[in-house]
Amino acid sequence: MNNFISECLSLSNLDDRRQEIKQEMELCRSTTLKLFQGIDYETFCCQAHPDFSPVGWHLGHIAFIESLWLLEKFAQLPPLFPQYRRLFAADGLPKKQRGNLPTLEETKHYLDTVRKQVFQYLETADLEQQERLWRWLIQHESQHTETITFVLQLQGIKINLAERSPSPQVIIPNTPPTDEMVQIPAGKFEMGNDSIEALDNERLVHRVYLDTYCIDRYPVTCGQYRTFIEAGGYHNQNLWSDSGWEWLQKNSLNQPRYWTSDRNLDYHPVCGVSWYEAEAYAQFAGKRLPTEAEWEKAVSWDATLGCRRTYPWGEATPDDSLCNHNNIVGQTTPVNAYQTAQSFYGLYDTLGNVWEWTSSWFDGYAGFISYPYIGYSQVYFDGQHRVLRGGSWATSPWGLRASFRNWYHPHVREILAGFRCASS
Ligand code: AVJ
Ligand code: FE
């Protein structure tokens, strides 16, 4: 091909990518803003839980980060709304001092003003150099959008972005999910992700050998978890680790954060458990939590082709026929509802519905390089955070993939998390 033609092709390809990024940013933003429909100022500013900032803070922070990275650092424009810097920077004020916020209308004006300049900049920005950052920003917003959902959930506000509820695509099978396990044969697989949207903590792709192990076909259901509660699981010290028991005594709990005794939810995954509760249930069941490598192999590895899949079902982007995500349903669904989304090894319900705790501490893979700043992942490689996989019913499509890693302190139970078990 001559140079002139190849240059034209790569330019038009760049323009397509600009267009695609713009559309994704708009789509992501429309989901974010839908969550604020009908939210009053008190709810906007309320700190529902000491571990989480008010929803209004998250909204302003989204604008701040977009402005900081694209307008200040890349476009080298002077800061917009410098009076918001201290309030909306992640290292500005402690969480409990983030309640004195501009109104929703003022915050939207901040978002819109930043967005106008960002799209103007996008027209000529050096995407060849910057695409990774633009893709990171979409994921940054969508992760805060998910946190906004967590906080609204804590405030008792129902979210459901589907026209009808439950989503018409969800077919509820009559056969109950079981506690059956799938055996994964010993061998190597490829862990991680090196595509343009992969976050720093997903890189580098590396080969991992695992011995034969078994992993639950389904996440642990409310029905199964009830047997643990009824057997006195919350009162039996033998089932708990020392730190788990200590945590339990301090908080005197006897059921998950989002527990209801409604038997109609028996096939739904248990939701709102801390890592300690997951660990105690696994002990009760004579099992253990999977490592994140075990989770990822069972979800992403295609042993016939010897290759990684981006999603358990292959490469098709997530939609509401494949998994419960993006606030479409606005609550959990039965763990066997999405029959066509099984992984190569036959695991169900791995993406969406509830996050799944793993036994692994959050850490960098070999060759880890921070991006875009060490505060994104690296400061959490502190032996205090456990890895969660798979995403929840509130995770956007940009955070749903087999290699995606989330992390929280083991005591956190406000995040729509459940788990599945493994054994050796
Ligand atoms: C990966 C969800 C734990 O919310 O603290 C957002 C994501 N990092 N802004 C968080 C994040 C910086 C992070 N989690
Ligand atoms: Fe952030």
CSV table of C-alpha atoms and ligand atoms in Angstrom, one decimal:
chain,number,residue,atom,x,y,z
A,1,MET,CA,0.0,0.0,0.0
A,2,ASN,CA,1.4,3.4,-0.8
A,3,ASN,CA,2.0,5.9,2.0
A,4,PHE,CA,-0.7,8.3,1.1
A,5,ILE,CA,-3.4,5.7,1.2
A,6,SER,CA,-2.2,4.2,4.4
A,7,GLU,CA,-2.1,7.6,6.0
A,8,CYS,CA,-5.6,8.4,5.0
A,9,LEU,CA,-6.8,5.1,6.4
A,10,SER,CA,-5.2,5.5,9.7
A,11,LEU,CA,-6.6,9.1,10.0
A,12,SER,CA,-10.1,7.9,9.2
A,13,ASN,CA,-9.6,5.1,11.7
A,14,LEU,CA,-8.6,7.7,14.3
A,15,ASP,CA,-11.7,9.7,13.6
A,16,ASP,CA,-13.8,6.6,14.1
A,17,ARG,CA,-12.2,6.1,17.4
A,18,ARG,CA,-12.8,9.8,18.4
A,19,GLN,CA,-16.4,9.3,17.5
A,20,GLU,CA,-16.6,6.0,19.4
A,21,ILE,CA,-15.0,7.5,22.5
A,22,LYS,CA,-17.4,10.5,22.4
A,23,GLN,CA,-20.4,8.2,22.2
A,24,GLU,CA,-19.2,6.0,25.0
A,25,MET,CA,-18.6,9.0,27.2
A,26,GLU,CA,-22.1,10.3,26.5
A,27,LEU,CA,-23.6,6.9,27.2
A,28,CYS,CA,-21.8,6.6,30.4
A,29,ARG,CA,-22.8,10.1,31.5
A,30,SER,CA,-26.4,9.5,30.7
A,31,THR,CA,-26.4,6.4,33.1
A,32,THR,CA,-24.7,8.5,35.8
A,33,LEU,CA,-27.2,11.3,35.6
A,34,LYS,CA,-30.3,9.0,35.5
A,35,LEU,CA,-29.4,7.9,39.0
A,36,PHE,CA,-29.9,11.5,40.2
A,37,GLN,CA,-33.5,11.9,38.9
A,38,GLY,CA,-35.7,12.9,41.8
A,39,ILE,CA,-32.8,13.0,44.4
A,40,ASP,CA,-33.3,15.8,46.9
A,41,TYR,CA,-30.5,17.9,48.3
A,42,GLU,CA,-30.4,16.1,51.6
A,43,THR,CA,-29.9,12.7,49.9
A,44,PHE,CA,-27.3,14.3,47.6
A,45,CYS,CA,-25.2,15.5,50.6
A,46,CYS,CA,-25.8,12.6,53.0
A,47,GLN,CA,-22.9,10.4,54.1
A,48,ALA,CA,-24.8,7.2,54.4
A,49,HIS,CA,-21.8,5.2,55.8
A,50,PRO,CA,-18.4,6.2,57.1
A,51,ASP,CA,-16.6,4.2,54.3
A,52,PHE,CA,-18.4,6.1,51.5
A,53,SER,CA,-18.7,9.7,50.4
A,54,PRO,CA,-22.1,11.4,49.6
A,55,VAL,CA,-23.5,10.7,46.1
A,56,GLY,CA,-23.2,14.4,45.2
A,57,TRP,CA,-19.5,14.2,46.0
A,58,HIS,CA,-19.0,11.4,43.6
A,59,LEU,CA,-20.7,13.4,40.9
A,60,GLY,CA,-18.5,16.5,41.3
A,61,HIS,CA,-15.4,14.3,41.6
A,62,ILE,CA,-16.2,12.8,38.2
A,63,ALA,CA,-16.1,16.3,36.6
A,64,PHE,CA,-13.0,17.2,38.6
A,65,ILE,CA,-11.0,14.1,37.4
A,66,GLU,CA,-12.1,14.6,33.8
A,67,SER,CA,-11.0,18.3,33.9
A,68,LEU,CA,-7.8,17.5,35.7
A,69,TRP,CA,-6.5,14.9,33.3
A,70,LEU,CA,-7.9,16.1,29.9
A,71,LEU,CA,-8.1,19.9,30.3
A,72,GLU,CA,-5.3,20.7,32.7
A,73,LYS,CA,-2.7,17.9,32.1
A,74,PHE,CA,-3.3,17.3,28.4
A,75,ALA,CA,-4.8,20.4,26.9
A,76,GLN,CA,-2.8,22.6,29.3
A,77,LEU,CA,-5.8,24.8,30.0
A,78,PRO,CA,-6.1,26.7,33.3
A,79,PRO,CA,-8.2,24.9,35.9
A,80,LEU,CA,-12.0,25.4,35.5
A,81,PHE,CA,-13.8,26.1,38.8
A,82,PRO,CA,-10.6,26.2,40.9
A,83,GLN,CA,-12.8,26.6,44.0
A,84,TYR,CA,-13.9,23.0,43.6
A,85,ARG,CA,-10.4,21.5,43.7
A,86,ARG,CA,-10.1,21.0,47.4
A,87,LEU,CA,-13.6,19.6,47.7
A,88,PHE,CA,-13.6,17.2,44.8
A,89,ALA,CA,-10.0,15.9,44.7
A,90,ALA,CA,-9.7,12.4,46.2
A,91,ASP,CA,-6.9,13.7,48.5
A,92,GLY,CA,-8.7,17.0,49.4
A,93,LEU,CA,-11.0,16.6,52.4
A,94,PRO,CA,-11.6,13.5,54.6
A,95,LYS,CA,-14.8,11.6,53.7
A,96,LYS,CA,-16.8,12.9,56.6
A,97,GLN,CA,-16.2,16.5,55.5
A,98,ARG,CA,-17.6,16.1,52.0
A,99,GLY,CA,-21.2,16.9,52.8
A,100,ASN,CA,-21.1,20.7,52.1
A,101,LEU,CA,-21.8,20.5,48.4
A,102,PRO,CA,-23.0,22.6,45.5
A,103,THR,CA,-26.6,21.7,44.5
A,104,LEU,CA,-27.3,19.1,41.9
A,105,GLU,CA,-28.0,21.8,39.3
A,106,GLU,CA,-24.7,23.6,40.1
A,107,THR,CA,-22.8,20.2,39.9
A,108,LYS,CA,-24.4,19.4,36.6
A,109,HIS,CA,-23.3,22.8,35.3
A,110,TYR,CA,-19.8,21.9,36.4
A,111,LEU,CA,-20.0,18.6,34.5
A,112,ASP,CA,-21.4,20.2,31.4
A,113,THR,CA,-18.9,23.0,31.3
A,114,VAL,CA,-16.0,20.6,31.6
A,115,ARG,CA,-17.6,18.2,29.0
A,116,LYS,CA,-18.0,21.0,26.4
A,117,GLN,CA,-14.3,21.8,26.5
A,118,VAL,CA,-13.4,18.1,26.6
A,119,PHE,CA,-15.3,17.4,23.4
A,120,GLN,CA,-13.8,20.4,21.8
A,121,TYR,CA,-10.3,19.1,22.8
A,122,LEU,CA,-11.2,15.6,21.6
A,123,GLU,CA,-11.5,16.9,18.0
A,124,THR,CA,-7.8,17.5,17.7
A,125,ALA,CA,-6.3,15.5,20.6
A,126,ASP,CA,-3.4,13.2,19.9
A,127,LEU,CA,-5.4,10.0,20.3
A,128,GLU,CA,-2.5,7.8,19.2
A,129,GLN,CA,-0.8,8.8,22.4
A,130,GLN,CA,-3.8,9.3,24.7
A,131,GLU,CA,-6.4,6.6,23.9
A,132,ARG,CA,-5.5,4.7,27.1
A,133,LEU,CA,-6.2,7.7,29.3
A,134,TRP,CA,-9.6,8.4,27.6
A,135,ARG,CA,-10.6,4.8,28.1
A,136,TRP,CA,-9.4,4.9,31.7
A,137,LEU,CA,-11.6,8.0,32.3
A,138,ILE,CA,-14.7,6.3,31.0
A,139,GLN,CA,-14.0,3.5,33.5
A,140,HIS,CA,-13.3,6.0,36.3
A,141,GLU,CA,-16.7,7.6,35.9
A,142,SER,CA,-18.4,4.2,35.6
A,143,GLN,CA,-16.8,3.0,38.8
A,144,HIS,CA,-18.0,6.1,40.7
A,145,THR,CA,-21.4,5.5,39.1
A,146,GLU,CA,-21.4,2.1,40.7
A,147,THR,CA,-20.4,3.5,44.0
A,148,ILE,CA,-23.3,6.0,43.7
A,149,THR,CA,-25.6,3.1,43.3
A,150,PHE,CA,-24.1,1.4,46.5
A,151,VAL,CA,-24.7,4.6,48.5
A,152,LEU,CA,-28.3,5.1,47.1
A,153,GLN,CA,-29.0,1.5,48.0
A,154,LEU,CA,-27.8,2.2,51.6
A,155,GLN,CA,-30.1,5.2,51.6
A,156,GLY,CA,-33.0,2.8,50.7
A,157,ILE,CA,-33.5,4.3,47.2
A,158,LYS,CA,-34.5,1.9,44.5
A,159,ILE,CA,-32.8,2.1,41.2
A,160,ASN,CA,-34.1,0.5,38.0
A,161,LEU,CA,-33.2,1.8,34.6
A,162,ALA,CA,-35.2,-0.7,32.6
A,163,GLU,CA,-38.5,0.4,31.1
A,164,ARG,CA,-40.1,-2.7,32.7
A,165,SER,CA,-39.2,-4.7,35.8
A,166,PRO,CA,-37.9,-7.3,36.0
A,167,SER,CA,-36.1,-7.0,32.7
A,168,PRO,CA,-38.1,-9.0,30.1
A,169,GLN,CA,-35.0,-10.9,29.0
A,170,VAL,CA,-34.6,-12.6,32.3
A,171,ILE,CA,-35.9,-16.1,32.0
A,172,ILE,CA,-36.3,-17.8,35.3
A,173,PRO,CA,-35.7,-21.6,35.0
A,174,ASN,CA,-37.7,-24.0,37.2
A,175,THR,CA,-34.7,-26.2,38.0
A,176,PRO,CA,-33.1,-24.9,41.2
A,177,PRO,CA,-29.4,-24.1,41.2
A,178,THR,CA,-27.4,-26.6,43.1
A,179,ASP,CA,-24.2,-26.5,45.2
A,180,GLU,CA,-22.5,-28.7,42.5
A,181,MET,CA,-18.9,-28.0,41.7
A,182,VAL,CA,-17.0,-28.1,38.4
A,183,GLN,CA,-13.6,-29.7,38.2
A,184,ILE,CA,-10.9,-27.7,36.4
A,185,PRO,CA,-8.0,-29.9,35.2
A,186,ALA,CA,-4.5,-29.0,36.2
A,187,GLY,CA,-2.5,-26.9,33.7
A,188,LYS,CA,-1.4,-23.5,32.7
A,189,PHE,CA,-3.6,-20.6,31.6
A,190,GLU,CA,-3.1,-17.0,30.7
A,191,MET,CA,-4.1,-14.5,33.4
A,192,GLY,CA,-4.5,-10.7,32.9
A,193,ASN,CA,-5.3,-8.4,30.1
A,194,ASP,CA,-3.1,-6.1,27.9
A,195,SER,CA,-5.7,-4.5,25.7
A,196,ILE,CA,-6.1,-0.7,25.5
A,197,GLU,CA,-8.8,-0.6,28.2
A,198,ALA,CA,-7.0,-2.9,30.6
A,199,LEU,CA,-6.2,-1.1,33.9
A,200,ASP,CA,-2.7,-1.0,35.4
A,201,ASN,CA,-3.7,-3.8,37.8
A,202,GLU,CA,-4.8,-6.2,35.0
A,203,ARG,CA,-1.4,-6.1,33.3
A,204,LEU,CA,0.8,-7.9,32.4
A,205,VAL,CA,-0.6,-11.0,30.8
A,206,HIS,CA,1.2,-13.9,32.4
A,207,ARG,CA,1.0,-17.7,32.4
A,208,VAL,CA,-0.1,-19.4,35.6
A,209,TYR,CA,0.0,-23.1,36.4
A,210,LEU,CA,-2.8,-24.3,38.7
A,211,ASP,CA,-3.3,-27.8,40.1
A,212,THR,CA,-6.7,-29.5,39.6
A,213,TYR,CA,-9.3,-27.8,41.7
A,214,CYS,CA,-13.1,-27.6,42.0
A,215,ILE,CA,-15.2,-24.4,41.9
A,216,ASP,CA,-18.9,-23.9,42.4
A,217,ARG,CA,-21.0,-23.8,39.3
A,218,TYR,CA,-23.1,-21.0,40.8
A,219,PRO,CA,-22.6,-18.2,43.3
A,220,VAL,CA,-23.8,-19.2,46.8
A,221,THR,CA,-27.5,-18.5,46.9
A,222,CYS,CA,-29.7,-17.0,49.7
A,223,GLY,CA,-31.3,-20.4,50.1
A,224,GLN,CA,-27.9,-22.0,50.8
A,225,TYR,CA,-26.8,-19.2,53.0
A,226,ARG,CA,-30.0,-19.6,55.1
A,227,THR,CA,-28.8,-23.1,56.1
A,228,PHE,CA,-25.7,-21.4,57.5
A,229,ILE,CA,-27.7,-18.9,59.4
A,230,GLU,CA,-30.1,-21.5,60.7
A,231,ALA,CA,-27.3,-23.8,61.8
A,232,GLY,CA,-26.1,-21.0,64.0
A,233,GLY,CA,-23.2,-20.0,61.8
A,234,TYR,CA,-23.1,-16.5,63.2
A,235,HIS,CA,-22.6,-17.9,66.7
A,236,ASN,CA,-20.1,-20.7,66.0
A,237,GLN,CA,-16.6,-19.4,66.5
A,238,ASN,CA,-15.1,-22.6,65.0
A,239,LEU,CA,-16.2,-21.4,61.5
A,240,TRP,CA,-14.6,-18.0,61.7
A,241,SER,CA,-11.0,-16.9,61.4
A,242,ASP,CA,-9.5,-15.0,64.4
A,243,SER,CA,-9.9,-11.6,62.6
A,244,GLY,CA,-13.3,-12.6,61.3
A,245,TRP,CA,-14.6,-13.5,64.8
A,246,GLU,CA,-13.1,-10.3,66.2
A,247,TRP,CA,-14.9,-8.3,63.5
A,248,LEU,CA,-18.2,-10.2,64.2
A,249,GLN,CA,-18.0,-9.6,68.0
A,250,LYS,CA,-17.4,-5.9,67.4
A,251,ASN,CA,-20.4,-5.6,65.1
A,252,SER,CA,-22.7,-8.2,66.5
A,253,LEU,CA,-24.4,-9.2,63.2
A,254,ASN,CA,-26.5,-12.2,62.4
A,255,GLN,CA,-27.3,-11.8,58.7
A,256,PRO,CA,-26.0,-10.2,55.5
A,257,ARG,CA,-26.5,-6.5,54.9
A,258,TYR,CA,-29.2,-7.0,52.2
A,259,TRP,CA,-30.8,-10.1,53.7
A,260,THR,CA,-34.6,-10.6,53.4
A,261,SER,CA,-36.4,-13.7,54.6
A,262,ASP,CA,-38.4,-13.8,51.3
A,263,ARG,CA,-38.2,-17.4,50.0
A,264,ASN,CA,-38.8,-16.1,46.5
A,265,LEU,CA,-35.2,-15.0,46.6
A,266,ASP,CA,-33.8,-18.4,47.4
A,267,TYR,CA,-32.2,-18.8,44.0
A,268,HIS,CA,-30.7,-15.3,44.1
A,269,PRO,CA,-27.1,-14.9,45.2
A,270,VAL,CA,-26.5,-13.9,48.7
A,271,CYS,CA,-25.6,-10.2,48.7
A,272,GLY,CA,-24.1,-7.8,51.2
A,273,VAL,CA,-21.6,-10.1,52.9
A,274,SER,CA,-18.1,-9.1,54.1
A,275,TRP,CA,-15.1,-11.2,53.2
A,276,TYR,CA,-15.2,-12.6,56.8
A,277,GLU,CA,-18.8,-13.9,56.3
A,278,ALA,CA,-17.9,-15.5,52.9
A,279,GLU,CA,-14.9,-17.2,54.6
A,280,ALA,CA,-17.0,-18.5,57.4
A,281,TYR,CA,-19.7,-19.9,55.1
A,282,ALA,CA,-17.0,-21.6,53.0
A,283,GLN,CA,-15.7,-23.3,56.2
A,284,PHE,CA,-19.3,-24.3,57.1
A,285,ALA,CA,-19.7,-25.9,53.6
A,286,GLY,CA,-16.4,-27.8,53.9
A,287,LYS,CA,-15.0,-25.6,51.1
A,288,ARG,CA,-12.8,-22.5,50.8
A,289,LEU,CA,-12.8,-19.3,48.8
A,290,PRO,CA,-11.2,-19.5,45.3
A,291,THR,CA,-8.0,-17.6,44.7
A,292,GLU,CA,-8.4,-14.9,42.0
A,293,ALA,CA,-6.3,-17.1,39.6
A,294,GLU,CA,-8.7,-20.0,40.1
A,295,TRP,CA,-11.7,-17.7,39.6
A,296,GLU,CA,-10.2,-16.2,36.4
A,297,LYS,CA,-9.2,-19.5,34.8
A,298,ALA,CA,-12.7,-21.0,35.4
A,299,VAL,CA,-14.3,-17.9,33.9
A,300,SER,CA,-12.1,-16.9,31.0
A,301,TRP,CA,-9.9,-19.9,29.8
A,302,ASP,CA,-10.9,-21.8,26.7
A,303,ALA,CA,-9.0,-25.0,27.1
A,304,THR,CA,-9.8,-26.3,23.6
A,305,LEU,CA,-8.5,-23.3,21.8
A,306,GLY,CA,-5.9,-22.6,24.5
A,307,CYS,CA,-6.8,-18.9,24.7
A,308,ARG,CA,-8.3,-16.3,26.9
A,309,ARG,CA,-11.9,-15.0,26.5
A,310,THR,CA,-12.7,-11.4,27.3
A,311,TYR,CA,-16.0,-12.6,28.7
A,312,PRO,CA,-17.1,-16.0,29.9
A,313,TRP,CA,-19.2,-16.5,26.8
A,314,GLY,CA,-16.6,-15.2,24.3
A,315,GLU,CA,-16.1,-11.8,22.8
A,316,ALA,CA,-19.7,-10.4,22.4
A,317,THR,CA,-20.1,-7.2,24.5
A,318,PRO,CA,-22.3,-7.6,27.5
A,319,ASP,CA,-26.0,-6.9,27.0
A,320,ASP,CA,-29.1,-7.6,29.1
A,321,SER,CA,-29.6,-11.0,27.7
A,322,LEU,CA,-26.1,-12.1,28.9
A,323,CYS,CA,-25.9,-10.8,32.5
A,324,ASN,CA,-27.5,-8.7,35.1
A,325,HIS,CA,-25.5,-5.4,35.0
A,326,ASN,CA,-25.7,-1.6,34.5
A,327,ASN,CA,-28.6,-1.1,36.8
A,328,ILE,CA,-31.0,-2.5,34.2
A,329,VAL,CA,-32.8,-4.8,36.6
A,330,GLY,CA,-31.8,-2.8,39.7
A,331,GLN,CA,-31.6,-5.9,42.0
A,332,THR,CA,-30.2,-9.4,42.0
A,333,THR,CA,-31.6,-12.1,39.7
A,334,PRO,CA,-31.5,-16.0,40.1
A,335,VAL,CA,-28.0,-17.4,39.6
A,336,ASN,CA,-29.1,-19.6,36.8
A,337,ALA,CA,-31.1,-17.0,34.9
A,338,TYR,CA,-28.5,-16.4,32.1
A,339,GLN,CA,-28.1,-19.9,30.5
A,340,THR,CA,-26.2,-18.7,27.4
A,341,ALA,CA,-23.6,-16.9,29.4
A,342,GLN,CA,-21.8,-19.9,30.8
A,343,SER,CA,-18.0,-20.1,30.7
A,344,PHE,CA,-16.1,-22.7,28.8
A,345,TYR,CA,-16.0,-24.8,32.0
A,346,GLY,CA,-19.7,-24.3,32.6
A,347,LEU,CA,-19.8,-21.7,35.4
A,348,TYR,CA,-22.9,-19.6,35.6
A,349,ASP,CA,-23.4,-16.0,36.6
A,350,THR,CA,-19.8,-15.0,36.8
A,351,LEU,CA,-20.2,-11.5,35.4
A,352,GLY,CA,-22.8,-9.1,36.9
A,353,ASN,CA,-25.4,-9.8,39.7
A,354,VAL,CA,-23.0,-9.8,42.6
A,355,TRP,CA,-19.3,-9.2,43.1
A,356,GLU,CA,-17.5,-12.3,44.2
A,357,TRP,CA,-14.9,-12.3,47.0
A,358,THR,CA,-11.7,-14.3,46.4
A,359,SER,CA,-9.1,-15.4,48.9
A,360,SER,CA,-6.4,-13.3,47.3
A,361,TRP,CA,-4.9,-10.1,48.7
A,362,PHE,CA,-4.8,-7.3,46.1
A,363,ASP,CA,-1.3,-7.0,44.6
A,364,GLY,CA,0.4,-6.1,41.4
A,365,TYR,CA,1.2,-8.8,38.8
A,366,ALA,CA,4.9,-9.2,37.8
A,367,GLY,CA,6.1,-6.2,35.8
A,368,PHE,CA,3.4,-4.0,37.3
A,369,ILE,CA,3.6,-0.3,36.2
A,370,SER,CA,1.3,2.3,37.8
A,371,TYR,CA,-1.2,4.0,35.5
A,372,PRO,CA,-2.3,6.8,35.5
A,373,TYR,CA,-1.1,7.5,39.1
A,374,ILE,CA,0.2,5.4,42.0
A,375,GLY,CA,-3.0,6.2,44.0
A,376,TYR,CA,-5.1,4.3,41.5
A,377,SER,CA,-4.0,0.8,42.4
A,378,GLN,CA,-0.6,0.6,43.9
A,379,VAL,CA,-1.3,2.3,47.2
A,380,TYR,CA,-3.8,-0.5,47.8
A,381,PHE,CA,-1.1,-3.2,47.5
A,382,ASP,CA,-0.9,-3.1,51.3
A,383,GLY,CA,-2.0,-6.5,52.4
A,384,GLN,CA,-5.3,-5.0,53.7
A,385,HIS,CA,-7.5,-5.4,50.7
A,386,ARG,CA,-9.1,-8.6,49.2
A,387,VAL,CA,-9.8,-9.0,45.5
A,388,LEU,CA,-13.4,-9.2,44.2
A,389,ARG,CA,-14.2,-10.4,40.7
A,390,GLY,CA,-17.1,-10.4,38.3
A,391,GLY,CA,-19.0,-7.1,38.8
A,392,SER,CA,-22.5,-6.6,40.2
A,393,TRP,CA,-26.0,-5.7,38.9
A,394,ALA,CA,-24.8,-2.0,39.1
A,395,THR,CA,-21.5,-2.5,37.1
A,396,SER,CA,-21.4,-0.7,33.8
A,397,PRO,CA,-20.3,-2.6,30.6
A,398,TRP,CA,-16.9,-0.9,31.0
A,399,GLY,CA,-16.1,-2.6,34.2
A,400,LEU,CA,-17.4,-6.1,33.2
A,401,ARG,CA,-14.7,-8.5,32.0
A,402,ALA,CA,-13.1,-11.7,33.2
A,403,SER,CA,-9.8,-9.9,34.0
A,404,PHE,CA,-11.2,-7.0,35.9
A,405,ARG,CA,-10.1,-6.7,39.6
A,406,ASN,CA,-11.9,-4.9,42.3
A,407,TRP,CA,-10.6,-4.5,45.9
A,408,TYR,CA,-12.0,-3.6,49.3
A,409,HIS,CA,-11.2,-4.1,53.0
A,410,PRO,CA,-12.5,-7.5,54.2
A,411,HIS,CA,-15.0,-5.9,56.5
A,412,VAL,CA,-16.9,-4.0,53.8
A,413,ARG,CA,-20.4,-5.3,53.1
A,414,GLU,CA,-22.1,-2.3,51.5
A,415,ILE,CA,-20.9,-3.2,48.0
A,416,LEU,CA,-23.3,-5.8,46.5
A,417,ALA,CA,-20.9,-8.6,47.1
A,418,GLY,CA,-21.4,-12.4,47.4
A,419,PHE,CA,-19.1,-15.2,46.6
A,420,ARG,CA,-18.7,-18.8,45.3
A,421,CYS,CA,-16.6,-21.5,46.9
A,422,ALA,CA,-13.8,-23.7,45.7
A,423,SER,CA,-12.0,-26.8,46.9
A,424,SER,CA,-8.7,-28.6,46.1
B,1,AVJ,C1,-11.6,0.1,42.4
B,1,AVJ,C2,-13.8,0.7,43.2
B,1,AVJ,C3,-12.0,0.4,44.8
B,1,AVJ,O1,-13.8,3.5,44.2
B,1,AVJ,O2,-12.1,3.4,45.5
B,1,AVJ,C4,-12.3,5.5,41.7
B,1,AVJ,C5,-12.1,3.0,42.0
B,1,AVJ,N1,-10.3,4.8,42.1
B,1,AVJ,N2,-11.4,6.6,41.7
B,1,AVJ,C6,-12.7,3.2,44.4
B,1,AVJ,C7,-11.6,4.4,41.9
B,1,AVJ,C8,-10.2,6.1,42.0
B,1,AVJ,C9,-11.9,2.4,43.4
B,1,AVJ,N3,-12.4,0.9,43.4
B,2,FE,FE,-12.0,8.6,41.7
